[in-house]
Amino acid sequence: MKNFYLFFLFFSFLKFGFSQTNYVELIPNIIQDVQRFGEAYIDPATDAAMYNVNSGWYSSAETKNFLEVELNVLSNISVIPNTGGNFILDPSTYNSIRFEDGYEPRNVASIFGSDMDISIYIDYETDEGTESIELELPPGIDNGNVNLLPTFFIQGNLGLPKGTELKFRYSPEIEVGDITTEAKGLALQHEFTSWLKEDQDFFLDIAGMIAYSNFEANYFIENEDPTSEASIVSDLDAWSFSLIASKDLNNFTFFGGLDYSTAKSISNFQGIYTLPEEGEMFQNVLDQIEIENKTNGFSGTLGINYLFGSFVTKLAVNLQKYSNLSIAVGYHFGK
């Protein structure tokens, strides 16, 4: 990502005829445009993060016995196809921008896209007539035809009374390419088939689960200024509601689930933005802009475990908007 001029550096227009233009009226319109663009630009990252952190929570509907503990090392690897690397920008829905050739909608890069070398223009009025400023749209963090968003967790499961299991997970700060992530979460699973009497049996174990996750990410954006360290910082809160079924066959457990996820992210722009002396009053405005994204969706999970002694290996495929693979190795205590 080179020759990168953040779309959000619109405040650079302050150097054009500051005393001749009513920027008090112009700036709110452009801030709205920045927020609208930011929502569309960041939206794929919000979807990918939600589905990633909500995956891999369960590997069986059967809950642990009271005070039984299982520790896992887990990785969720999300696949973001190149279709998530762009979105349609329609200038007619914005206040102050256009393309060089007019107002026809065009595909532009999202946060997972690549540099399309596309500029937009901001028109503003001065005492001498209409002036225009050209701003280059930001590229994404594209790594080729497919982007991968991997996360790594330490997850613990603790058996509670009456068919209930408490789960917790933590991912320390990890840097993968241009993304730094950190995550934590808590979940509660209850086995409905535990209500059956000991002399009753059902051919499947059935359970329900509620999970909460917090995901923090820093998407670093390269700039020509090596001291700038411009980035997009995103904080996401996600919930997941799951219906789980599983079946034990010898040392294997086959499991599946239907999940509904919902999430909200708040993103900010960080970096050093150089403004002309006349624009000092606007120096901190950009860093204070918040972009809010909300998303939700259904997913399905299919997986298999293999138990040998106190060790267990797990593999699951999570089918959703941004599908991913969950891989884990665990150890049982107190079984």
Coordinates of C-alpha atoms in Angstrom, one line a residue:
M1 CA 0.0 0.0 0.0
K2 CA 2.0 2.9 -1.3
N3 CA 1.2 6.5 -2.3
F4 CA -1.5 6.4 0.3
Y5 CA -3.4 9.6 1.0
L6 CA -6.2 8.9 3.4
F7 CA -9.6 10.0 2.2
F8 CA -10.1 11.2 5.7
L9 CA -7.4 13.8 5.4
F10 CA -10.0 16.1 3.9
F11 CA -9.0 18.8 6.3
S12 CA -6.0 19.5 4.1
F13 CA -8.4 21.6 2.0
L14 CA -8.0 24.2 4.7
K15 CA -4.9 25.5 2.9
F16 CA -7.0 26.5 -0.1
G17 CA -8.4 30.0 0.5
F18 CA -9.1 29.6 4.2
S19 CA -10.3 33.2 4.6
Q20 CA -12.5 33.0 1.5
T21 CA -14.6 30.1 2.4
N22 CA -17.2 29.4 5.1
Y23 CA -15.7 26.3 6.5
V24 CA -17.9 26.4 9.5
E25 CA -20.8 25.3 7.2
L26 CA -18.7 23.1 4.9
I27 CA -17.0 20.9 7.6
P28 CA -20.2 19.3 9.1
N29 CA -21.2 18.1 5.6
I30 CA -17.8 16.6 5.0
I31 CA -17.7 15.0 8.4
Q32 CA -21.0 13.3 7.5
D33 CA -19.4 12.1 4.2
V34 CA -16.4 10.8 6.1
Q35 CA -18.6 8.8 8.5
R36 CA -20.7 7.4 5.6
F37 CA -17.6 6.4 3.7
G38 CA -16.0 5.0 6.8
E39 CA -19.0 2.7 7.5
A40 CA -18.9 1.2 4.1
Y41 CA -15.1 1.0 4.1
I42 CA -14.9 -0.8 7.5
D43 CA -18.1 -2.9 7.1
P44 CA -16.3 -6.1 5.8
A45 CA -13.9 -6.0 8.8
T46 CA -16.9 -5.8 11.2
D47 CA -18.5 -8.8 9.6
A48 CA -15.3 -10.8 9.5
A49 CA -14.5 -10.1 13.1
M50 CA -18.0 -11.0 14.3
Y51 CA -18.0 -14.3 12.6
N52 CA -14.4 -15.1 13.7
V53 CA -14.7 -14.4 17.4
N54 CA -18.2 -16.2 17.6
S55 CA -16.7 -19.4 16.1
G56 CA -15.2 -22.3 17.8
W57 CA -16.9 -21.9 21.2
Y58 CA -18.3 -25.5 21.3
S59 CA -17.3 -28.9 20.2
S60 CA -20.0 -31.0 21.9
A61 CA -23.6 -30.6 23.2
E62 CA -22.6 -32.7 26.2
T63 CA -21.4 -30.5 29.0
K64 CA -18.6 -31.2 31.4
N65 CA -19.2 -32.9 34.8
F66 CA -19.2 -30.7 37.9
L67 CA -15.7 -29.2 38.4
E68 CA -14.3 -31.0 35.3
V69 CA -12.0 -28.7 33.4
E70 CA -10.8 -28.7 29.8
L71 CA -8.1 -26.3 28.4
N72 CA -7.8 -25.7 24.7
V73 CA -5.4 -23.9 22.3
L74 CA -7.7 -22.8 19.5
S75 CA -7.3 -21.0 16.2
N76 CA -10.1 -19.6 14.0
I77 CA -9.0 -18.8 10.5
S78 CA -11.5 -16.7 8.5
V79 CA -11.4 -16.4 4.7
I80 CA -12.3 -13.1 3.2
P81 CA -12.7 -13.5 -0.6
N82 CA -11.9 -10.7 -3.0
T83 CA -15.6 -9.9 -3.2
G84 CA -15.2 -8.4 0.3
G85 CA -12.5 -6.1 -1.0
N86 CA -14.7 -3.5 -2.6
F87 CA -18.0 -1.7 -2.4
I88 CA -20.1 0.7 -4.6
L89 CA -19.6 4.4 -3.8
D90 CA -22.5 6.4 -5.0
P91 CA -21.7 10.1 -4.9
S92 CA -25.4 11.1 -5.1
T93 CA -25.8 9.8 -1.5
Y94 CA -23.0 12.1 -0.2
N95 CA -23.0 15.8 0.5
S96 CA -19.9 17.1 -1.2
I97 CA -18.0 14.6 -3.3
R98 CA -17.9 13.4 -7.0
F99 CA -15.6 11.5 -9.3
E100 CA -13.6 13.2 -11.9
D101 CA -16.0 12.1 -14.6
G102 CA -19.2 12.8 -12.7
Y103 CA -21.6 11.2 -10.2
E104 CA -22.0 7.7 -11.6
P105 CA -21.5 5.0 -8.9
R106 CA -18.1 3.1 -9.0
N107 CA -16.5 0.2 -7.2
V108 CA -13.9 1.4 -4.7
A109 CA -11.6 -0.5 -2.3
S110 CA -12.8 -1.5 1.2
I111 CA -10.5 -2.2 4.1
F112 CA -9.8 -5.7 2.7
G113 CA -9.3 -4.3 -0.9
S114 CA -6.3 -3.2 -2.9
D115 CA -5.2 0.1 -4.3
M116 CA -7.6 1.0 -7.2
D117 CA -5.9 4.4 -7.7
I118 CA -9.3 6.2 -7.5
S119 CA -9.7 9.9 -6.5
I120 CA -12.7 11.8 -5.4
Y121 CA -13.3 15.6 -5.7
I122 CA -14.7 18.0 -3.1
D123 CA -16.3 21.1 -4.6
Y124 CA -16.5 24.3 -2.5
E125 CA -17.4 27.9 -3.1
T126 CA -15.1 30.8 -2.7
D127 CA -15.3 34.5 -3.6
E128 CA -13.7 33.7 -6.9
G129 CA -16.1 30.9 -7.8
T130 CA -16.2 27.0 -7.4
E131 CA -12.9 25.3 -6.4
S132 CA -12.2 21.6 -6.3
I133 CA -9.8 19.5 -4.1
E134 CA -8.7 16.0 -5.3
L135 CA -8.3 13.3 -2.6
E136 CA -7.0 9.8 -3.3
L137 CA -9.2 7.1 -1.8
P138 CA -7.5 4.7 0.6
P139 CA -6.5 1.2 -0.5
G140 CA -7.1 -1.7 1.8
I141 CA -4.7 -4.3 3.3
D142 CA -5.1 -6.7 0.3
N143 CA -2.8 -9.8 0.3
G144 CA -3.9 -11.2 -3.0
N145 CA -7.1 -12.9 -4.2
V146 CA -8.0 -14.1 -0.6
N147 CA -7.4 -12.4 2.7
L148 CA -7.0 -14.5 5.9
L149 CA -8.0 -13.2 9.3
P150 CA -6.6 -15.7 11.9
T151 CA -7.2 -15.5 15.6
F152 CA -5.6 -17.6 18.4
F153 CA -7.2 -18.3 21.7
I154 CA -6.6 -20.0 25.0
Q155 CA -10.0 -21.4 26.0
G156 CA -11.1 -23.0 29.2
N157 CA -14.3 -24.9 29.9
L158 CA -15.5 -25.5 33.5
G159 CA -18.3 -27.9 34.4
L160 CA -21.0 -26.5 36.7
P161 CA -23.9 -28.3 38.4
K162 CA -27.1 -29.3 36.5
G163 CA -25.8 -29.7 33.0
T164 CA -24.2 -26.3 32.7
E165 CA -20.8 -25.3 31.5
L166 CA -18.9 -22.0 31.8
K167 CA -16.4 -21.1 29.0
F168 CA -13.9 -18.4 28.8
R169 CA -11.3 -17.5 26.2
Y170 CA -8.5 -15.0 25.8
S171 CA -6.2 -14.0 22.9
P172 CA -3.2 -11.8 23.7
E173 CA -2.2 -9.1 21.3
I174 CA -1.1 -10.7 18.0
E175 CA 0.2 -9.1 14.9
V176 CA -0.5 -10.7 11.5
G177 CA 0.6 -8.6 8.5
D178 CA -1.0 -5.2 8.8
I179 CA -3.5 -6.2 11.5
T180 CA -3.0 -6.4 15.3
T181 CA -5.7 -8.1 17.2
E182 CA -6.7 -8.9 20.8
A183 CA -9.8 -10.7 22.0
K184 CA -11.6 -12.1 25.1
G185 CA -14.9 -13.7 25.7
L186 CA -17.3 -15.6 28.0
A187 CA -20.0 -18.2 27.3
L188 CA -22.5 -20.3 29.1
Q189 CA -23.8 -23.6 27.7
H190 CA -26.6 -25.7 29.1
E191 CA -27.4 -29.3 28.0
F192 CA -31.1 -29.7 27.6
T193 CA -30.8 -33.5 27.5
S194 CA -29.4 -33.4 31.1
W195 CA -33.1 -32.9 32.1
L196 CA -33.8 -36.6 31.2
K197 CA -33.8 -39.1 34.0
E198 CA -30.8 -41.6 34.2
D199 CA -32.9 -44.4 32.8
Q200 CA -34.0 -42.3 29.8
D201 CA -31.8 -41.8 26.7
F202 CA -32.0 -39.7 23.6
F203 CA -30.0 -40.5 20.4
L204 CA -28.5 -37.1 20.4
D205 CA -27.2 -34.7 23.0
I206 CA -28.9 -31.3 22.7
A207 CA -27.7 -28.0 24.2
G208 CA -28.0 -24.2 24.0
M209 CA -25.3 -21.6 24.4
I210 CA -24.9 -17.8 24.8
A211 CA -21.5 -16.2 24.2
Y212 CA -20.1 -12.7 24.5
S213 CA -16.9 -11.6 22.9
N214 CA -14.8 -8.4 22.7
F215 CA -12.5 -8.0 19.8
E216 CA -10.0 -5.1 19.4
A217 CA -8.1 -4.6 16.1
N218 CA -5.7 -2.1 14.7
Y219 CA -5.5 -2.0 10.9
F220 CA -2.3 -0.2 10.0
I221 CA -2.3 1.9 6.9
E222 CA 1.0 2.8 5.3
N223 CA 1.6 6.4 4.5
E224 CA 4.4 8.2 2.6
D225 CA 5.3 9.8 5.9
P226 CA 7.1 7.1 7.8
T227 CA 6.4 8.8 11.1
S228 CA 2.7 9.0 10.5
E229 CA 1.7 5.5 11.7
A230 CA -1.9 6.1 10.4
S231 CA -4.3 3.3 11.4
I232 CA -7.9 2.4 12.0
V233 CA -8.6 1.2 15.5
S234 CA -11.8 -0.9 16.0
D235 CA -13.5 -2.2 19.1
L236 CA -16.2 -4.8 18.6
D237 CA -18.7 -6.3 21.0
A238 CA -20.3 -9.5 19.7
W239 CA -23.0 -11.9 20.9
S240 CA -23.8 -15.4 19.7
F241 CA -26.8 -17.6 20.4
S242 CA -26.4 -21.3 19.5
L243 CA -28.4 -24.5 19.3
I244 CA -26.1 -27.5 19.4
A245 CA -26.4 -31.2 18.8
S246 CA -23.8 -34.0 19.1
K247 CA -23.3 -37.7 19.0
D248 CA -20.5 -39.8 20.6
L249 CA -19.3 -42.9 18.7
N250 CA -16.4 -44.6 20.4
N251 CA -13.6 -42.0 20.7
F252 CA -15.2 -39.7 18.2
T253 CA -17.8 -36.9 18.7
F254 CA -19.7 -35.6 15.7
F255 CA -21.3 -32.2 16.4
G256 CA -23.2 -29.5 14.6
G257 CA -24.9 -26.2 15.5
L258 CA -27.1 -23.4 14.2
D259 CA -25.9 -20.0 15.4
Y260 CA -27.2 -16.4 15.3
S261 CA -24.6 -13.6 15.8
T262 CA -24.9 -9.9 16.3
A263 CA -22.2 -7.3 16.8
K264 CA -21.5 -3.6 17.0
S265 CA -18.1 -2.0 16.4
I266 CA -16.8 1.5 17.1
S267 CA -13.8 2.6 14.9
N268 CA -11.5 5.6 15.1
F269 CA -8.9 7.0 12.9
Q270 CA -5.5 7.5 14.5
G271 CA -2.3 9.0 13.2
I272 CA -0.5 12.3 12.7
Y273 CA -2.3 14.7 10.4
T274 CA -0.3 17.8 9.3
L275 CA -2.5 20.9 8.8
P276 CA -1.6 24.4 7.9
E277 CA -1.1 26.9 10.6
E278 CA -4.6 28.4 10.0
G279 CA -6.2 25.0 10.6
E280 CA -4.9 24.3 14.1
M281 CA -8.4 24.6 15.5
F282 CA -9.3 21.5 13.4
Q283 CA -6.2 19.5 14.3
N284 CA -8.0 17.0 16.6
V285 CA -11.3 16.8 14.8
L286 CA -10.5 13.8 12.7
D287 CA -9.2 11.7 15.6
Q288 CA -12.5 12.4 17.4
I289 CA -14.7 11.0 14.6
E290 CA -16.3 7.7 15.5
I291 CA -17.6 5.2 12.9
E292 CA -20.3 2.8 14.1
N293 CA -21.0 -0.4 12.3
K294 CA -23.7 -2.9 13.2
T295 CA -24.1 -6.4 11.7
N296 CA -25.9 -9.7 12.3
G297 CA -26.4 -13.1 10.6
F298 CA -26.9 -16.8 10.8
S299 CA -24.2 -19.5 10.5
G300 CA -23.9 -23.2 10.7
T301 CA -21.2 -25.4 12.2
L302 CA -20.1 -29.0 11.5
G303 CA -17.2 -30.6 13.3
I304 CA -15.6 -33.7 14.7
N305 CA -13.5 -34.4 17.9
Y306 CA -11.2 -37.3 18.6
L307 CA -10.4 -38.2 22.2
F308 CA -7.3 -40.2 23.2
G309 CA -6.8 -40.5 26.9
S310 CA -7.1 -37.0 28.4
F311 CA -6.2 -35.3 25.1
V312 CA -8.7 -34.2 22.4
T313 CA -8.3 -32.7 19.0
K314 CA -11.0 -30.7 17.3
L315 CA -11.8 -29.6 13.8
A316 CA -14.9 -27.6 12.7
V317 CA -16.1 -25.8 9.6
N318 CA -18.2 -22.7 10.2
L319 CA -20.4 -21.9 7.2
Q320 CA -21.3 -18.2 7.2
K321 CA -20.9 -15.0 5.2
Y322 CA -17.1 -15.2 5.9
S323 CA -16.6 -18.9 6.5
N324 CA -13.8 -20.1 8.7
L325 CA -12.0 -23.1 10.1
S326 CA -11.7 -23.8 13.8
I327 CA -8.8 -26.1 14.9
A328 CA -8.1 -26.9 18.5
V329 CA -6.1 -29.2 20.8
G330 CA -7.3 -29.7 24.4
Y331 CA -6.6 -31.5 27.7
H332 CA -9.1 -32.7 30.3
F333 CA -8.6 -32.4 34.0
G334 CA -10.6 -34.2 36.6
K335 CA -12.3 -36.6 34.3

